[in-house]
Tab-separated table of C-alpha atoms (C1' of nucleotides) in Angstrom:
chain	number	residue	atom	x	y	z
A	1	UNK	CA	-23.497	-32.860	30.079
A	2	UNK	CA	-24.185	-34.409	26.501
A	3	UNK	CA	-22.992	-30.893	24.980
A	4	UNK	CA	-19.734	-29.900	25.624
A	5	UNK	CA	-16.953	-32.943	26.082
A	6	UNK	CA	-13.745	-31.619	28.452
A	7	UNK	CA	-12.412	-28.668	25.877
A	8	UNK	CA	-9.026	-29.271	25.933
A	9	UNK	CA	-9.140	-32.711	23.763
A	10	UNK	CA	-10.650	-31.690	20.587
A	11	UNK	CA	-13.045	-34.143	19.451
A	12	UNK	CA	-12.558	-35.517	15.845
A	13	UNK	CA	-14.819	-33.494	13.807
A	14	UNK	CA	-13.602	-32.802	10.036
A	15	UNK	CA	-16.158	-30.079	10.203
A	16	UNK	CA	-15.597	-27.902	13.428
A	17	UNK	CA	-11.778	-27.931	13.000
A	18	UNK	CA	-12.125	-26.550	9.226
A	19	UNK	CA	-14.827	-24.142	10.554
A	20	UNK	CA	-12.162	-23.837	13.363
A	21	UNK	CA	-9.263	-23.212	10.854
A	22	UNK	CA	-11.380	-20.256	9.161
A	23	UNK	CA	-12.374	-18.515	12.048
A	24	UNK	CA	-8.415	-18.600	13.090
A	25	UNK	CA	-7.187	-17.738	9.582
A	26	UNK	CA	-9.665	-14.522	9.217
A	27	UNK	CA	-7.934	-13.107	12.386
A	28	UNK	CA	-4.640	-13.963	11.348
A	29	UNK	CA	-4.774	-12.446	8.208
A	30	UNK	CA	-6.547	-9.187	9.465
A	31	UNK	CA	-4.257	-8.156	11.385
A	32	UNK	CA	-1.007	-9.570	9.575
A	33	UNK	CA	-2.137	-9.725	6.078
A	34	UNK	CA	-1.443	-12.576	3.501
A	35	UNK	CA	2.361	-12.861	3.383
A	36	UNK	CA	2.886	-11.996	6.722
A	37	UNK	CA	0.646	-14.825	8.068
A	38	UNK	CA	1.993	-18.744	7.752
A	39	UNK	CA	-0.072	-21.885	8.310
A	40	UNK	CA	1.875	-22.693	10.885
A	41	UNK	CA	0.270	-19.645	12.956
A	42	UNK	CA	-3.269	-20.635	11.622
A	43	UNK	CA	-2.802	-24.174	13.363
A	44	UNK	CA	-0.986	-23.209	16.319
A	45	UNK	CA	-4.048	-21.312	17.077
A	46	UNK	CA	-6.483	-24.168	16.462
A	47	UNK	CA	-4.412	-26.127	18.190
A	48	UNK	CA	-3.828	-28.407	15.128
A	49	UNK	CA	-1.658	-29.718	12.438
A	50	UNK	CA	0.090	-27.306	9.643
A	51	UNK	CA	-0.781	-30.251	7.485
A	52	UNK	CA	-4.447	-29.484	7.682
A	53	UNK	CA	-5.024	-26.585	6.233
A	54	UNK	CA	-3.116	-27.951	2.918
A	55	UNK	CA	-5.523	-31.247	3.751
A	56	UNK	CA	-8.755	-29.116	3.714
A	57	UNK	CA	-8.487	-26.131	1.941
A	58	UNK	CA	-6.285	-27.104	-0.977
A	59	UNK	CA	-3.509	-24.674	-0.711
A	60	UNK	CA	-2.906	-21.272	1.683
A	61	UNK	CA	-4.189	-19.110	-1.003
A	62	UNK	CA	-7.280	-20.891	-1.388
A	63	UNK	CA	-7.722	-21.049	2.730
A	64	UNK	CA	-7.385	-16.924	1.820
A	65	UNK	CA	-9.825	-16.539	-0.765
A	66	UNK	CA	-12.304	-18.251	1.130
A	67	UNK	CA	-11.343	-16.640	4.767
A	68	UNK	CA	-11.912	-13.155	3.051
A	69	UNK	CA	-15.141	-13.549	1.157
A	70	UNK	CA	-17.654	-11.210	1.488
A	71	UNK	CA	-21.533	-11.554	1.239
A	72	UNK	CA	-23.895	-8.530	0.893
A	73	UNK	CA	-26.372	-8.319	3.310
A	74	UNK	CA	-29.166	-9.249	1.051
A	75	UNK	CA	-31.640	-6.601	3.377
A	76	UNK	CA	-29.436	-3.484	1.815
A	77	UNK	CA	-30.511	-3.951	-1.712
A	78	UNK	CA	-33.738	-5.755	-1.387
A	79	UNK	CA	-35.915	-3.027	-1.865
A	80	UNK	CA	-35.289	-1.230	-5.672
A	81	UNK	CA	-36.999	2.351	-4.352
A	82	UNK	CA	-35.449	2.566	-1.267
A	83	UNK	CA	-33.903	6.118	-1.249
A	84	UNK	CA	-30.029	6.695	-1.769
A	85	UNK	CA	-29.466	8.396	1.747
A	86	UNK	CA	-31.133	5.356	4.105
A	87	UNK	CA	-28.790	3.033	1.940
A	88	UNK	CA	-25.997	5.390	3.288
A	89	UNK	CA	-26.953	5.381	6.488
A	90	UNK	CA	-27.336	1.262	6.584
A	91	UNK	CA	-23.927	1.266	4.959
A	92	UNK	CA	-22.108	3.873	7.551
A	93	UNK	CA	-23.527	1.672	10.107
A	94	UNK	CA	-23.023	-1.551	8.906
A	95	UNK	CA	-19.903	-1.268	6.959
A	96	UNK	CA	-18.068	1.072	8.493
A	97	UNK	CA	-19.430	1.036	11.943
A	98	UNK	CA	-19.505	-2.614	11.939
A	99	UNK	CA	-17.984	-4.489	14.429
A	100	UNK	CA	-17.079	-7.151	12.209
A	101	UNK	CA	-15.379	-8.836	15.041
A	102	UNK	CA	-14.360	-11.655	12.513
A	103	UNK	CA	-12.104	-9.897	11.100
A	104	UNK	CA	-10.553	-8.637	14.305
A	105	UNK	CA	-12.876	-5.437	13.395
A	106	UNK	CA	-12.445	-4.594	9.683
A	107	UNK	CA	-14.523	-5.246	7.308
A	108	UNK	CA	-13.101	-7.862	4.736
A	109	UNK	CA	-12.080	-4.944	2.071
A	110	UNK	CA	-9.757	-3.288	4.226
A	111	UNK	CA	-8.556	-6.858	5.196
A	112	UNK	CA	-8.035	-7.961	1.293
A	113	UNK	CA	-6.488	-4.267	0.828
A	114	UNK	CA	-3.723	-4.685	2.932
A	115	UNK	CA	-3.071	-8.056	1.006
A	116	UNK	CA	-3.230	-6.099	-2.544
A	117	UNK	CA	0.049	-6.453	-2.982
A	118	UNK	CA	-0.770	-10.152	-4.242
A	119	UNK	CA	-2.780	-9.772	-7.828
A	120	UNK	CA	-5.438	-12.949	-6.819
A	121	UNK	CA	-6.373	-10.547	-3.943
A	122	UNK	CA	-6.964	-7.427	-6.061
A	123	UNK	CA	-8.810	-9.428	-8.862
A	124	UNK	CA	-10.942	-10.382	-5.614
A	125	UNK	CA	-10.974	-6.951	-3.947
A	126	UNK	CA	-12.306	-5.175	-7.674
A	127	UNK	CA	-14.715	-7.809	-7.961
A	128	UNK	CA	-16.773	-7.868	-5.204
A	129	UNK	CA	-16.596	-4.121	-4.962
A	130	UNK	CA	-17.564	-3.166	-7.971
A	131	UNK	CA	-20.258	-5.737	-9.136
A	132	UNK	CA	-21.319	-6.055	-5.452
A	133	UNK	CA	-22.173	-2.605	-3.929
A	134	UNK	CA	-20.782	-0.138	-6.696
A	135	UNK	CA	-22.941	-1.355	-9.400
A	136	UNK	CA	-26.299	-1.772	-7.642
A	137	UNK	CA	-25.486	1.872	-5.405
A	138	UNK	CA	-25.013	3.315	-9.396
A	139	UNK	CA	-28.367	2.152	-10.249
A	140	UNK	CA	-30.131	4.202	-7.996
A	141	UNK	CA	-28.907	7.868	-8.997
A	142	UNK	CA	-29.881	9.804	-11.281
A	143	UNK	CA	-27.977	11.819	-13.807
A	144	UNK	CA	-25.302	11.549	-16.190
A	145	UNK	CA	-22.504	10.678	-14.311
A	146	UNK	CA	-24.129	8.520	-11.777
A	147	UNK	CA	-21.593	5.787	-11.620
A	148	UNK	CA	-18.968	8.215	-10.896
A	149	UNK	CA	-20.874	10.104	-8.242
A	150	UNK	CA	-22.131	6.525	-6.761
A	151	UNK	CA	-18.162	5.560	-6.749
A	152	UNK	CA	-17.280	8.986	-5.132
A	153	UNK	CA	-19.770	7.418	-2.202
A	154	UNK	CA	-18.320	4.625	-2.163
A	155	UNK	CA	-14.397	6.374	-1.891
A	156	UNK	CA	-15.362	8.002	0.992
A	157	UNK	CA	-16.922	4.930	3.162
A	158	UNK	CA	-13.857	3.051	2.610
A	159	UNK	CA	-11.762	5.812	2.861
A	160	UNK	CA	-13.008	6.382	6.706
A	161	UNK	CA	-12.603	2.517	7.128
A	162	UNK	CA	-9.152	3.243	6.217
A	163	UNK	CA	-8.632	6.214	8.314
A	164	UNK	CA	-11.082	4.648	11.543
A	165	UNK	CA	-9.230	0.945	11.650
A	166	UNK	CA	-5.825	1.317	9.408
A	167	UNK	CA	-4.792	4.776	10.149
A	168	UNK	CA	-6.225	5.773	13.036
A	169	UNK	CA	-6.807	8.939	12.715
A	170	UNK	CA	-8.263	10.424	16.293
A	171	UNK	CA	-11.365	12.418	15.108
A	172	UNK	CA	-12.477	9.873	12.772
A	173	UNK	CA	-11.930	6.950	15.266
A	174	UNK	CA	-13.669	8.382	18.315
A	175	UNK	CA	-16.711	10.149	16.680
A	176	UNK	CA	-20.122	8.824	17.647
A	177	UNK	CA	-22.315	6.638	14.942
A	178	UNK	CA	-24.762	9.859	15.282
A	179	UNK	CA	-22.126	12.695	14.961
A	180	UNK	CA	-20.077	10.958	11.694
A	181	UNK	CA	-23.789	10.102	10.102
A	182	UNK	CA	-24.852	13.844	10.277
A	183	UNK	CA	-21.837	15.261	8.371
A	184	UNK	CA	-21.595	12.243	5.931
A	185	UNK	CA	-25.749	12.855	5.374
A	186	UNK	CA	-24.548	16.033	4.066
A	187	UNK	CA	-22.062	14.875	1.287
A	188	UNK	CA	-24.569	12.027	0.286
A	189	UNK	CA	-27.124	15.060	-0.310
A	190	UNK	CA	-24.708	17.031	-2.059
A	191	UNK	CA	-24.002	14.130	-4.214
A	192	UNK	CA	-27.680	12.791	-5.003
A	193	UNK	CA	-28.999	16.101	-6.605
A	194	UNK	CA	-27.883	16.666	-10.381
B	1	UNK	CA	31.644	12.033	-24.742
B	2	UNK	CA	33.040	12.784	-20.942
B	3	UNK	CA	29.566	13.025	-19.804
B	4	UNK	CA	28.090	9.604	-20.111
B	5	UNK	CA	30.586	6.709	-19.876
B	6	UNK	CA	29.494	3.373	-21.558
B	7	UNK	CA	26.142	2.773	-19.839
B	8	UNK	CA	26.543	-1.544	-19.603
B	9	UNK	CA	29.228	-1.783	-17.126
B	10	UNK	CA	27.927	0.565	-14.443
B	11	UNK	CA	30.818	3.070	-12.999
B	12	UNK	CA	31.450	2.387	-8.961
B	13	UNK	CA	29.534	5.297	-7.420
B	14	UNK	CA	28.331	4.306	-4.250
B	15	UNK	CA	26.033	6.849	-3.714
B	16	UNK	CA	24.868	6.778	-7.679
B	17	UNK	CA	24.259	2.680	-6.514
B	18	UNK	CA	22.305	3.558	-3.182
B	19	UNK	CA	19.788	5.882	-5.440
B	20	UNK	CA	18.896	3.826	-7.884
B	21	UNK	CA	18.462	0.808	-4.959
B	22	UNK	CA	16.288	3.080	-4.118
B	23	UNK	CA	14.671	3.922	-6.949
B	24	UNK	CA	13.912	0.249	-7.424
B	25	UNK	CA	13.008	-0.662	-3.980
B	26	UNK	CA	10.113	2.061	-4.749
B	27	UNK	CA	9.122	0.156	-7.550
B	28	UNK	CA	8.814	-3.237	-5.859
B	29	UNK	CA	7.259	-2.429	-3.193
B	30	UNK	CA	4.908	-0.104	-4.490
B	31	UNK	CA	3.724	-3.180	-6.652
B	32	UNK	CA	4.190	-5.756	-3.664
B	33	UNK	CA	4.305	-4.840	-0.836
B	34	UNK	CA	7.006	-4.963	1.770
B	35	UNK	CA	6.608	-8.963	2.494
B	36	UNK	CA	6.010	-9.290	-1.020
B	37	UNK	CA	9.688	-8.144	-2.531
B	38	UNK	CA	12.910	-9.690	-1.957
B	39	UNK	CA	15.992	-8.196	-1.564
B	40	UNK	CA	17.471	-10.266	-4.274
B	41	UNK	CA	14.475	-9.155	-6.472
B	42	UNK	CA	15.711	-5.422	-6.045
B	43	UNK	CA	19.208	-5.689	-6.153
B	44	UNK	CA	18.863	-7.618	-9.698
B	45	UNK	CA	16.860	-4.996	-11.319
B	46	UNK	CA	19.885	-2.839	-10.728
B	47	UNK	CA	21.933	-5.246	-11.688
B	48	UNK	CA	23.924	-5.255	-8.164
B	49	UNK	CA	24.379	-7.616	-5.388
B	50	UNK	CA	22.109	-8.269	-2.959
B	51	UNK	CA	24.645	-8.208	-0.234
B	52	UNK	CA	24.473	-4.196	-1.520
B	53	UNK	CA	21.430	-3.826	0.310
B	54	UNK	CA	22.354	-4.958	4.109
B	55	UNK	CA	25.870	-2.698	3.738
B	56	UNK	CA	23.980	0.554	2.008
B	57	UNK	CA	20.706	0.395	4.318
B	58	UNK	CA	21.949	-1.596	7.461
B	59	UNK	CA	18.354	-4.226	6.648
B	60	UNK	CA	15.653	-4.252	4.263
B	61	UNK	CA	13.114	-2.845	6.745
B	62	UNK	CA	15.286	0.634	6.809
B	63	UNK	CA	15.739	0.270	3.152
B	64	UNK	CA	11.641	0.317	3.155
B	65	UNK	CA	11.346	3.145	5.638
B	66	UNK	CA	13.559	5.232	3.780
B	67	UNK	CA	11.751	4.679	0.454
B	68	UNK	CA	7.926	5.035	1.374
B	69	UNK	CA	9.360	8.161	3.253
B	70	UNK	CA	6.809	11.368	2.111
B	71	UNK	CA	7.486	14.507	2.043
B	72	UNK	CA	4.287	17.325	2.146
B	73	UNK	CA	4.814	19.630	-0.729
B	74	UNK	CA	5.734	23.038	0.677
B	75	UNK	CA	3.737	25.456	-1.287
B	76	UNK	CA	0.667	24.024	-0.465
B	77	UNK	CA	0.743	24.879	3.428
B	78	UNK	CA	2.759	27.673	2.921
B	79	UNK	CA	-0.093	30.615	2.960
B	80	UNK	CA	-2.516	30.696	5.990
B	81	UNK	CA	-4.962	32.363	4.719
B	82	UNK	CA	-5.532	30.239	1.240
B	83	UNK	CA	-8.913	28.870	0.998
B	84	UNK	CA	-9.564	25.497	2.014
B	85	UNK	CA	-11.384	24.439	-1.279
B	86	UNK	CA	-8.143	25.884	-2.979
B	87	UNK	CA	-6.176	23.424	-0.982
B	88	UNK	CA	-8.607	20.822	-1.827
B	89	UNK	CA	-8.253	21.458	-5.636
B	90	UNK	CA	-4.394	21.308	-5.047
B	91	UNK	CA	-4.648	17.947	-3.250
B	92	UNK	CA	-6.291	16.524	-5.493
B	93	UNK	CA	-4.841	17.570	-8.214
B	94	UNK	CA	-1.684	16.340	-6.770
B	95	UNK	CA	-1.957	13.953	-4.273
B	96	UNK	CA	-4.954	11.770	-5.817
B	97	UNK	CA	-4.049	12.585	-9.667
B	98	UNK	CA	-0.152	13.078	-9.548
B	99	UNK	CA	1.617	10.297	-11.543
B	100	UNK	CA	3.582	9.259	-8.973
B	101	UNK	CA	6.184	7.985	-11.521
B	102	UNK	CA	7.864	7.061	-8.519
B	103	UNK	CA	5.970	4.486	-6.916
B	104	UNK	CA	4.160	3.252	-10.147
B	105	UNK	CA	1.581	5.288	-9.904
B	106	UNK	CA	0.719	5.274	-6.330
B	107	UNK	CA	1.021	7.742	-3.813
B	108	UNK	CA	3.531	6.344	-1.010
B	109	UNK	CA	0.315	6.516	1.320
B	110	UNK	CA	-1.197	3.645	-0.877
B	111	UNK	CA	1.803	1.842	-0.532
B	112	UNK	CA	2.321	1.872	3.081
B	113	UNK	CA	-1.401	0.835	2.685
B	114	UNK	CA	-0.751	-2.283	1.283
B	115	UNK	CA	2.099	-2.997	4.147
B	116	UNK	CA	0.134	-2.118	6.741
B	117	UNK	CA	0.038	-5.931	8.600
B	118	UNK	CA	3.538	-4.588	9.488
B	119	UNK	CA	3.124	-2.344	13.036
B	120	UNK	CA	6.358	-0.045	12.191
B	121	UNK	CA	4.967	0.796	8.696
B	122	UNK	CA	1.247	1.051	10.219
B	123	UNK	CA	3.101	3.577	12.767
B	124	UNK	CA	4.464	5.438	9.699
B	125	UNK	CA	1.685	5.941	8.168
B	126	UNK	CA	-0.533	7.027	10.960
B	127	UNK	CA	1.872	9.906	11.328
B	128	UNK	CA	2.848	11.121	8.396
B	129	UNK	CA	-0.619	11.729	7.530
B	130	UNK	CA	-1.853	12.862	10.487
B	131	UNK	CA	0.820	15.013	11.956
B	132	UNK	CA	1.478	15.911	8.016
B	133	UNK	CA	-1.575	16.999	5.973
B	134	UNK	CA	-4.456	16.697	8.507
B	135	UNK	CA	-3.316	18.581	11.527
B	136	UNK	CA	-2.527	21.662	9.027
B	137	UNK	CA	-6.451	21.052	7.057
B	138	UNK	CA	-8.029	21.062	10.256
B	139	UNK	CA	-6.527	24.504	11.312
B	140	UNK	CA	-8.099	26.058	8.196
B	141	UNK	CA	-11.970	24.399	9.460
B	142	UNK	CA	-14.249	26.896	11.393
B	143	UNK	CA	-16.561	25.663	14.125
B	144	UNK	CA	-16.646	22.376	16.165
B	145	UNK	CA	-15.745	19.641	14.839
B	146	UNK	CA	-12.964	20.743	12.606
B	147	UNK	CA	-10.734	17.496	13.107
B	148	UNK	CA	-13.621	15.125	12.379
B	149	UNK	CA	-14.642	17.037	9.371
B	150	UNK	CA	-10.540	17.575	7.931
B	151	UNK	CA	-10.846	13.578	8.264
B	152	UNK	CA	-14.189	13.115	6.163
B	153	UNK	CA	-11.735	14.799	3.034
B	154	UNK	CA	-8.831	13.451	4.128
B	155	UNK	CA	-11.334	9.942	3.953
B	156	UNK	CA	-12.303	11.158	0.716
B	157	UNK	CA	-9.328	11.865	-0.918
B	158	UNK	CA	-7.792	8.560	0.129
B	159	UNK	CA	-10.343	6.606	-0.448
B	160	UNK	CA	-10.897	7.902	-4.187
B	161	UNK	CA	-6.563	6.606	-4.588
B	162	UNK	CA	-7.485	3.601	-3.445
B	163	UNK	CA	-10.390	3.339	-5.693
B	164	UNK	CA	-8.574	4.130	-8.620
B	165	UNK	CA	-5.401	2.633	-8.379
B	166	UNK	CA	-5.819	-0.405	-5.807
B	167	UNK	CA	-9.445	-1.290	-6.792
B	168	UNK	CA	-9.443	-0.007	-10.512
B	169	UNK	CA	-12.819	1.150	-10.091
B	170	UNK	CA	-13.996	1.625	-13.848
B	171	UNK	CA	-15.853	5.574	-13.578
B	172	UNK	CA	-13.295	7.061	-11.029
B	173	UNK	CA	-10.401	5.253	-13.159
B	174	UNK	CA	-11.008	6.915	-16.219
B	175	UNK	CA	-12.969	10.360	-15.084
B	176	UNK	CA	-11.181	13.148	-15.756
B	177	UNK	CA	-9.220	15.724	-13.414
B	178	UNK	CA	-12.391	18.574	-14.099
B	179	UNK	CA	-15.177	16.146	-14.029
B	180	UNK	CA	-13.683	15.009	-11.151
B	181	UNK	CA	-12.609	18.012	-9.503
B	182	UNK	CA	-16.090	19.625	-9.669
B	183	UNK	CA	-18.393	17.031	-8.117
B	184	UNK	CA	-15.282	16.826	-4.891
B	185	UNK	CA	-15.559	20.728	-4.915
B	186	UNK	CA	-19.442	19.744	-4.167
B	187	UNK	CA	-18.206	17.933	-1.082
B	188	UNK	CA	-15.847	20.032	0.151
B	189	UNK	CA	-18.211	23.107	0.071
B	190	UNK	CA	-20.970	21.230	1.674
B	191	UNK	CA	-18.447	20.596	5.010
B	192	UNK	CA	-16.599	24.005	4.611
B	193	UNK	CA	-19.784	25.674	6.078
B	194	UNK	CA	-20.514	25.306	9.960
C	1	DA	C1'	53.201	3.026	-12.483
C	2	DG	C1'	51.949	1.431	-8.126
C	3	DC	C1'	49.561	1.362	-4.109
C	4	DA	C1'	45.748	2.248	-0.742
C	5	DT	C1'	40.995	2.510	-0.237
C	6	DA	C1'	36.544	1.686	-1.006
C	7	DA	C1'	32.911	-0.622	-4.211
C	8	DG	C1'	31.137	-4.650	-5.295
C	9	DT	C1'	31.003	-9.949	-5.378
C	10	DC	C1'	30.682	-14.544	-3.665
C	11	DA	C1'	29.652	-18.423	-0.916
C	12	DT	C1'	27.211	-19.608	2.749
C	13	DC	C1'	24.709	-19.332	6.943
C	14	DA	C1'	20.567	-20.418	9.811
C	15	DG	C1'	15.775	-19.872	9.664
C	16	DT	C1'	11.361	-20.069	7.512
C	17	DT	C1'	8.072	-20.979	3.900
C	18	DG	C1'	4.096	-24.160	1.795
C	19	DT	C1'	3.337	-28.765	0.592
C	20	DT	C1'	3.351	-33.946	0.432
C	21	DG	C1'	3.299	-38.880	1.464
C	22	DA	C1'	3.521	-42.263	4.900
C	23	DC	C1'	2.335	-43.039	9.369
C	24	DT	C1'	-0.662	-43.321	13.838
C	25	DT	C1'	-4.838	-43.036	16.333
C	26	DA	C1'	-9.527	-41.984	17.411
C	27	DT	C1'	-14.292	-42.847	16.230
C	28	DC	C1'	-18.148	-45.379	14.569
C	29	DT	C1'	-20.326	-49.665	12.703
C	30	DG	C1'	-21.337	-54.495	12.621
D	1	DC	C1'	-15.089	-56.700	21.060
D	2	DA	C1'	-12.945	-56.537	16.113
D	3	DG	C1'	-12.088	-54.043	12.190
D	4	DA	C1'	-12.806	-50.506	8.807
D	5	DT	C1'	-12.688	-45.671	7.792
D	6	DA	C1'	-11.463	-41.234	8.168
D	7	DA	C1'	-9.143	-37.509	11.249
D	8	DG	C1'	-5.102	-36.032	12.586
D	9	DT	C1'	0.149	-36.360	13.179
D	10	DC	C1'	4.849	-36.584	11.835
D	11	DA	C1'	9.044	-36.015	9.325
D	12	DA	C1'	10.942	-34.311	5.590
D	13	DC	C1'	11.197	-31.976	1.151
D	14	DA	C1'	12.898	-28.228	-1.785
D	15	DA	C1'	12.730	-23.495	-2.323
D	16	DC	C1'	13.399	-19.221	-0.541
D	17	DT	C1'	14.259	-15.575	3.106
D	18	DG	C1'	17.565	-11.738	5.056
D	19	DA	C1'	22.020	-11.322	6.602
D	20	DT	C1'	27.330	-11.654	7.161
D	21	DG	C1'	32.357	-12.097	6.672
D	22	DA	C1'	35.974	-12.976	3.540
D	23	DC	C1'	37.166	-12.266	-0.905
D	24	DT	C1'	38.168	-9.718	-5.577
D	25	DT	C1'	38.454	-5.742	-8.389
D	26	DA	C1'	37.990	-1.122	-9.888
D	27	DT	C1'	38.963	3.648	-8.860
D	28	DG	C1'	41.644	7.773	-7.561
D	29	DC	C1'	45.793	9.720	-5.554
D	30	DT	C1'	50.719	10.347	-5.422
DNA sequence: AGCATAAGTCATCAGTTGTTGACTTATCTG
DNA sequence: CAGATAAGTCAACAACTGATGACTTATGCT
């Protein structure tokens, strides 16, 4: 009975209640997006003091940028000859089939796309899209216009994150992992060959 | 010299004022979103009173409804029997490279996008596009799984907007229509065929 | 010209926003 | 058991939000 103290007073720990403060502010924002989220909210959930978040993260829009930040899964690109269509496939499932129950089940870029209105956000958005997972996918084809064609790829897996979590588009949302792969296999293919 | 009256001190013309509230509200939000833009901010780029806004629209939430407001283009659904990678062609010729002059650039779908932490504008867009241009693709798709392949373009063709005017993706940005339009004809032929 | 009507303005409301400095209180060390 | 240190609270701030009712002023009709 060491472990876990009686929940409902919070034990002092600068730590946990900033970890705490993140976990609640990723949810928040999902669903309600930059503007429409205030501190207030964020600590109500924790169960803590507006005064807090200002304390520990600086300001609200630094709470933000570090709430949405995304790290590739180093496994994707580890490998420099892995073919283009099993990166695909890792991507569909991971990014788009994702639970990414963090984020109240979005992945971070649809999060931080619903907050584009703000320019901070976009700057963030471009960044980590396009020198994270655009530039290394690019690599990998062949031909002339390979960036464009590895960009097309990339349009269409967060366009069906769009549709699947923002939209909600029926087909798109209830389609198995296996039945959405087989179709989206066939654009990759059309894509790789030049 | 009856036609245009000294432009400075605007002639009372009620509905004259509602458009161009309009016209600006467009503007703003397209930019940032609907928390994003005040109603002060848009009634001073027309040079009017804020007050302007509750007595044209009723609030500012109808006042967004009524601007993001899409309307399909008719002659694109108009003939049954036109070829779905003709419609394609058109869509993205219009939809994904129109100008958009309206909404700086942005199709009103992006917008909505980027207000989406609101439910009544999520609501919005969920049917406009799905009840607009997707119900009326999928009708034109042979075999099975028409819906869930009208969604993988519909995916597409959002996904390449938001590339290029949300996340400024560099090769998609500055590609042009043909180049462009022949590698999505790729696509679109490879899920055309059952 | 003069008057009625509607277009537009103004001041102000009550509520909310993020942030800050001074305060209290829990936790750990000696 | 003291007392120091840091975690957390509290009250208040200035700025801004959307909205409203009473006011002023321009327009069009007779």
């Amino acid at each position: 009975m060491t472990e876990k103290p009686p929940p409902d007073p919070r034990r002092r720990d600068r730590a946990a209640t900033r970890a705490a403060l993140l976990d609640a502010a990723r949810l928040r924002f999902s669903r309600q997006g930059y503007d429409g989220t205030g501190i207030r909210e964020i600590a109500a959930d924790v169960g803590v003091d507006p005064a807090l978040i200002s304390r520990y993260f600086g300001s609200k829009r630094k709470l933000y940028a570090e709430a949405v930040r995304v790290d590739i899964p180093a496994g994707l690109t580890a490998d420099p000859h892995r073919p283009v269509p099993h990166i695909a496939d890792a991507l569909l499932r991971e990014v788009v089939f994702g639970d990414w129950e963090m984020f109240h089940g979005e992945h971070p870029f649809l999060v931080m796309l619903r907050s584009s209105g703000n320019p901070a956000v976009r700057d963030q958005l471009h960044i980590q899209l396009c020198e994270g997972y655009l530039r290394d996918f690019a690599g990998r084809l062949k031909g002339q216009d390979a960036a464009l064609r590895a960009e097309l790829i990339g349009a269409l897996l967060l366009g069906m994150g769009v549709m699947r979590s923002i939209v909600g588009s029926p087909a798109l949302s209830e389609a198995s992992f296996e039945q959405t792969r087989r179709l989206v296999a066939r654009l990759v293919h059309a894509l790789s060959a030049e």
